[in-house]
Coordinates of C-alpha atoms in Angstrom, one line a residue:
Chain A
M1 CA 76.5 93.2 95.0
M2 CA 80.0 92.6 96.3
T3 CA 81.5 89.2 96.0
T4 CA 84.7 87.9 97.6
T5 CA 86.9 85.0 97.1
D6 CA 87.6 84.3 100.8
N7 CA 85.2 81.5 101.1
N8 CA 88.2 79.2 100.6
Q9 CA 90.5 80.1 103.5
S10 CA 93.4 78.0 102.2
T11 CA 94.2 80.1 99.1
A12 CA 97.8 80.0 98.0
G13 CA 98.1 83.8 98.5
R14 CA 96.8 83.6 102.1
R15 CA 99.1 80.6 102.9
I16 CA 102.2 82.2 101.5
L17 CA 101.5 85.5 103.2
R18 CA 101.1 83.7 106.5
N19 CA 104.5 82.0 106.2
V20 CA 106.5 85.0 105.3
S21 CA 109.2 85.5 107.9
S22 CA 108.9 88.4 110.2
A23 CA 112.4 89.6 109.2
K24 CA 111.5 89.8 105.6
R25 CA 108.1 91.4 106.2
N26 CA 109.7 94.0 108.4
R27 CA 112.3 94.8 105.8
I28 CA 109.9 95.3 103.0
E29 CA 107.4 97.2 105.2
L30 CA 110.1 99.6 106.5
N31 CA 111.3 100.4 103.0
M32 CA 107.7 101.1 101.8
T33 CA 107.1 103.1 104.9
I34 CA 110.1 105.4 104.3
S35 CA 109.0 105.8 100.7
A36 CA 105.5 106.7 101.7
R37 CA 106.7 109.1 104.3
L38 CA 109.0 110.7 101.8
D39 CA 106.1 111.0 99.4
D40 CA 104.0 112.7 102.1
L41 CA 106.8 115.2 103.0
M42 CA 107.4 116.1 99.4
K43 CA 103.7 116.8 98.9
K44 CA 103.6 118.8 102.1
F45 CA 106.6 121.0 101.0
D46 CA 105.5 120.9 97.4
L47 CA 108.8 119.5 96.2
S48 CA 109.3 117.7 92.9
T49 CA 111.8 114.9 92.6
E50 CA 114.2 117.3 90.9
Q51 CA 113.9 119.8 93.7
L52 CA 114.4 117.3 96.4
G53 CA 117.3 115.8 94.5
T54 CA 118.9 119.3 94.3
K55 CA 118.5 119.8 98.1
V56 CA 120.0 116.4 98.9
G57 CA 122.6 116.5 96.2
V58 CA 121.5 113.6 94.1
E59 CA 119.9 113.1 90.7
F60 CA 116.1 113.0 90.3
E61 CA 116.4 109.4 89.2
T62 CA 117.7 108.6 92.6
V63 CA 114.7 110.2 94.3
D64 CA 112.4 108.2 92.0
C65 CA 114.2 105.1 93.2
W66 CA 113.6 106.2 96.8
L67 CA 109.9 106.6 96.1
S68 CA 109.6 103.1 94.6
G69 CA 109.1 101.4 97.9
T70 CA 111.8 98.9 97.0
H71 CA 114.9 100.9 97.7
V72 CA 117.0 99.8 100.7
F73 CA 117.9 103.0 102.4
T74 CA 121.3 103.6 104.0
T75 CA 121.7 105.6 107.2
D76 CA 123.5 108.2 105.2
E77 CA 120.6 108.6 102.9
L78 CA 118.1 108.9 105.7
S79 CA 120.3 111.5 107.4
D80 CA 120.7 113.5 104.3
I81 CA 117.0 113.4 103.4
A82 CA 116.1 114.3 107.0
T83 CA 118.5 117.3 106.9
A84 CA 117.0 118.5 103.6
L85 CA 113.4 118.2 104.9
K86 CA 114.2 119.6 108.3
C87 CA 113.0 116.6 110.2
S88 CA 114.6 113.8 112.1
P89 CA 115.5 110.5 110.5
K90 CA 113.1 108.7 112.8
D91 CA 110.2 110.8 111.3
L92 CA 110.9 109.1 108.0
M93 CA 110.3 105.7 109.5
S94 CA 106.8 105.9 110.7
L95 CA 103.5 106.9 109.0
A96 CA 101.9 107.5 112.3
T97 CA 104.0 110.6 113.2
P98 CA 101.9 113.6 112.6
I99 CA 103.3 116.4 110.4
V100 CA 102.9 119.3 112.7
E101 CA 102.6 122.9 111.5
L102 CA 103.3 125.4 114.2
S103 CA 101.1 128.5 113.5
W104 CA 102.5 130.4 116.5
I105 CA 104.9 130.0 119.3
V106 CA 105.0 132.0 122.5
H107 CA 108.1 132.0 124.6
N108 CA 107.6 133.0 128.2
V109 CA 110.5 132.9 130.5
V110 CA 109.2 132.8 134.1
N111 CA 111.6 132.3 136.9
Q112 CA 114.1 130.8 134.4
E113 CA 111.5 128.3 133.3
V114 CA 110.7 128.3 129.7
L115 CA 107.2 127.5 128.6
F116 CA 106.3 126.8 125.0
L117 CA 102.8 127.2 123.8
A118 CA 102.0 126.0 120.4
S119 CA 98.7 126.0 118.6
S120 CA 99.1 123.6 115.8
Q121 CA 97.3 121.9 113.0
S122 CA 98.3 118.4 112.8
R123 CA 98.2 116.4 109.6
S124 CA 98.3 112.7 110.1
T125 CA 99.3 110.6 107.2
E126 CA 98.5 107.3 108.8
G127 CA 96.5 105.2 106.5
G128 CA 97.7 106.9 103.4
S129 CA 95.2 109.6 103.3
D130 CA 95.4 113.0 104.9
Q131 CA 93.3 113.5 108.0
V132 CA 93.6 117.0 109.4
K133 CA 93.2 117.3 113.1
T134 CA 93.3 120.5 114.9
Y135 CA 94.3 120.5 118.5
S136 CA 96.2 122.6 121.0
T137 CA 99.4 121.2 122.4
T138 CA 101.4 122.4 125.2
K139 CA 104.9 121.2 125.6
L140 CA 105.6 120.9 129.3
I141 CA 109.0 122.0 130.3
S142 CA 108.3 122.2 134.0
G143 CA 105.6 123.2 136.3
Y144 CA 103.0 124.2 133.8
Q145 CA 99.6 122.5 133.5
P146 CA 97.8 122.7 130.2
N147 CA 94.1 123.5 130.0
Chain B
M1 CA 88.7 88.4 72.1
R2 CA 86.0 89.4 74.5
Y3 CA 86.5 88.1 78.0
E4 CA 83.6 87.3 80.4
Y5 CA 84.5 87.8 84.0
E6 CA 83.5 88.7 87.5
I7 CA 85.3 91.2 89.7
Q8 CA 85.8 90.0 93.2
K9 CA 87.2 91.5 96.4
I10 CA 90.3 90.0 97.9
D11 CA 89.4 90.4 101.6
Y12 CA 92.7 89.2 103.1
L13 CA 94.6 91.9 101.2
S14 CA 92.1 94.7 101.4
G15 CA 92.6 97.2 104.2
K16 CA 91.4 100.5 105.6
S17 CA 93.2 102.4 102.9
T18 CA 92.7 100.4 99.7
G19 CA 90.3 97.9 98.3
I20 CA 92.1 95.1 96.6
Y21 CA 90.2 93.2 93.9
S22 CA 90.8 90.7 91.2
V23 CA 89.1 89.1 88.3
R24 CA 87.7 85.6 87.9
L25 CA 87.2 84.6 84.3
R26 CA 84.1 82.8 83.4
G27 CA 84.5 79.0 83.8
E28 CA 87.5 79.4 86.2
K29 CA 87.4 78.5 89.9
L30 CA 90.1 80.9 90.8
D31 CA 90.7 84.6 90.3
L32 CA 93.7 85.8 88.2
L33 CA 95.6 87.0 91.3
E34 CA 95.4 83.7 93.0
I35 CA 96.4 81.9 89.7
F36 CA 99.4 84.2 89.5
F37 CA 100.5 83.2 93.0
Q38 CA 100.1 79.5 92.3
E39 CA 101.8 79.7 88.9
N40 CA 104.9 81.5 90.3
E41 CA 105.3 80.4 93.9
G42 CA 107.5 77.4 92.8
E43 CA 110.2 79.1 90.8
Y44 CA 109.7 82.6 92.3
E45 CA 108.9 82.0 95.9
D46 CA 110.8 85.0 97.2
E47 CA 109.3 87.3 94.6
V48 CA 105.8 86.2 95.3
E49 CA 106.3 86.7 99.0
S50 CA 107.6 90.1 98.3
L51 CA 104.6 91.0 96.2
L52 CA 102.2 89.7 98.9
V53 CA 103.8 91.7 101.6
Q54 CA 103.6 94.8 99.4
L55 CA 99.9 94.2 98.6
E56 CA 99.1 93.8 102.3
F57 CA 100.9 97.0 103.1
I58 CA 99.1 98.8 100.3
G59 CA 95.8 97.6 101.6
R60 CA 96.6 99.0 105.0
N61 CA 98.5 102.2 104.2
G62 CA 97.6 103.1 100.6
L63 CA 99.2 103.1 97.2
R64 CA 101.9 105.6 96.5
R65 CA 103.0 107.0 93.2
G66 CA 106.4 105.5 93.2
Y67 CA 105.3 101.9 94.0
F68 CA 104.1 101.1 90.5
K69 CA 104.6 101.8 86.8
E70 CA 101.8 103.3 84.8
N71 CA 101.1 102.8 81.1
E72 CA 102.7 99.5 81.2
G73 CA 101.6 98.8 77.7
E74 CA 100.3 101.7 75.7
L75 CA 99.8 105.3 76.9
N76 CA 96.6 105.6 78.9
D77 CA 95.7 101.9 78.5
G78 CA 94.8 101.9 82.2
V79 CA 97.1 99.0 83.0
C80 CA 99.7 99.5 85.7
A81 CA 102.4 97.1 86.9
L82 CA 103.7 96.2 90.4
F83 CA 107.1 94.6 90.8
D84 CA 108.7 92.4 93.4
T85 CA 111.5 93.8 95.4
P86 CA 114.4 94.1 94.9
D87 CA 115.1 92.5 91.6
K88 CA 111.9 93.1 89.7
K89 CA 111.7 89.6 88.3
L90 CA 108.0 89.4 88.3
R91 CA 105.4 91.9 87.1
L92 CA 101.8 91.9 88.3
Y93 CA 99.3 94.0 86.4
F94 CA 96.5 96.0 87.8
I95 CA 94.0 98.7 87.2
N96 CA 94.4 101.7 89.4
N97 CA 91.1 103.4 90.4
G98 CA 92.1 106.6 92.2
N99 CA 94.8 104.9 94.3
V100 CA 92.2 103.5 96.7
N101 CA 90.6 100.7 94.6
L102 CA 92.9 98.4 92.7
V103 CA 91.8 95.5 90.4
F104 CA 94.6 92.9 89.9
G105 CA 94.9 90.6 87.0
G106 CA 97.8 88.3 86.5
G107 CA 101.3 88.7 85.2
G108 CA 104.5 86.8 85.2
P109 CA 108.2 87.0 84.6
K110 CA 109.4 89.1 81.7
P111 CA 112.4 87.6 80.0
K112 CA 115.3 89.9 79.7
S113 CA 115.5 89.3 76.0
I114 CA 112.1 91.0 75.5
R115 CA 111.8 94.7 75.6
A116 CA 108.0 95.1 75.5
Y117 CA 105.4 92.9 77.2
Q118 CA 103.6 92.6 73.9
K119 CA 106.3 90.2 72.7
D120 CA 105.6 87.8 75.5
P121 CA 102.4 85.9 74.8
K122 CA 101.6 85.3 78.5
L123 CA 102.2 88.9 79.6
A124 CA 100.4 90.2 76.5
R125 CA 97.3 88.1 77.4
E126 CA 97.3 89.2 81.0
A127 CA 97.6 92.8 80.0
S128 CA 94.9 92.5 77.4
I129 CA 92.4 91.1 79.9
L130 CA 92.9 94.1 82.1
K131 CA 92.8 96.6 79.2
Q132 CA 89.3 95.3 78.4
I133 CA 88.2 95.4 82.0
S134 CA 89.6 98.9 82.4
K135 CA 87.5 100.1 79.4
D136 CA 84.5 98.2 80.6
L137 CA 84.7 99.7 84.1
V138 CA 84.7 103.2 82.8
Q139 CA 81.6 102.5 80.7
R140 CA 79.8 100.5 83.3
I141 CA 80.4 103.2 85.9
K142 CA 79.1 105.8 83.5
D143 CA 76.0 103.6 83.0
K144 CA 75.7 103.2 86.8
D145 CA 75.9 99.4 86.5
I146 CA 78.8 99.6 88.9
Y147 CA 79.5 102.2 91.5
Y148 CA 82.1 103.0 94.1
C149 CA 81.3 102.9 97.8
N150 CA 83.0 103.0 101.2
D151 CA 85.0 106.1 100.3
N152 CA 85.7 104.7 96.8
R153 CA 87.6 101.8 98.2
D154 CA 84.9 99.2 97.1
L155 CA 83.1 98.4 93.9
A156 CA 79.4 97.5 94.1
G157 CA 76.7 96.8 91.6
D158 CA 76.8 94.2 88.9
L159 CA 80.4 93.0 89.0
K160 CA 79.8 90.3 86.3
N161 CA 79.7 91.1 82.7
Y162 CA 77.8 87.9 81.7
E163 CA 74.5 86.3 82.6
D164 CA 74.4 83.6 85.3
D165 CA 72.4 81.1 83.3
D166 CA 75.3 78.9 82.2
D167 CA 77.8 79.9 85.0
N168 CA 80.2 77.0 85.9

């Protein structure tokens, strides 16, 4: 039998949470999102804190700090991390962006139009747990209609 | 000292990724997490706000390894600590069940003059409650008195460790 404490809607915790300013909430959530995203990418690439530190040029303690969810990232840090992980800085700021693995790419130049066909396995980290989705994507450059 | 308690779900913090629970001691009207918020919101308003936003985020998006400190007391005592951002003035203790089910107790500020929480009576008590519950949970899950459900996010079964006869 599950019991809950939400019978009293006016708990202090609920009241305080409701009154947190949007600015403060956004700041905290963004820092936690970047940490979570970094955690996901490190797992994907099987990188330890020491290894990522070496790639970025910082000590592993700094990487631990990044993963804490409390660190306030600078744009330089985001840029350096993105460079090391071969992604864009904006990929670090959203949990909803799938981490796409391209299993093959076909280039076909037709009449000076370039078509990219990619079959990919997408791993979405939204929600904190890996959900593997398999789908076919076609990046439209011009004039090509995907199936 | 043997504590009598009931584990309760905190619905407004629980989300699709993580079930957030707390503990109500027998005879108390409020769970330990709510008591923690009430005790600290006066002097540590910013810090309490920070922890609440963090908890809500964790409920929605999951707990990550860097967000918390393990073995807050002794090694493998099952008690972890969450801190406010950015100054870590408050610590909030919890039991981590596979990163998807968290049982929160209380906590408080740790004076800078104290190196270990055991030296602070308030923090020591809060941690000891959770240490007992952590051990109890392991045993009660083995005995099938309590079980996980909903992708291990929720606890079900007999969440009280005492009889209802004289419940206040």
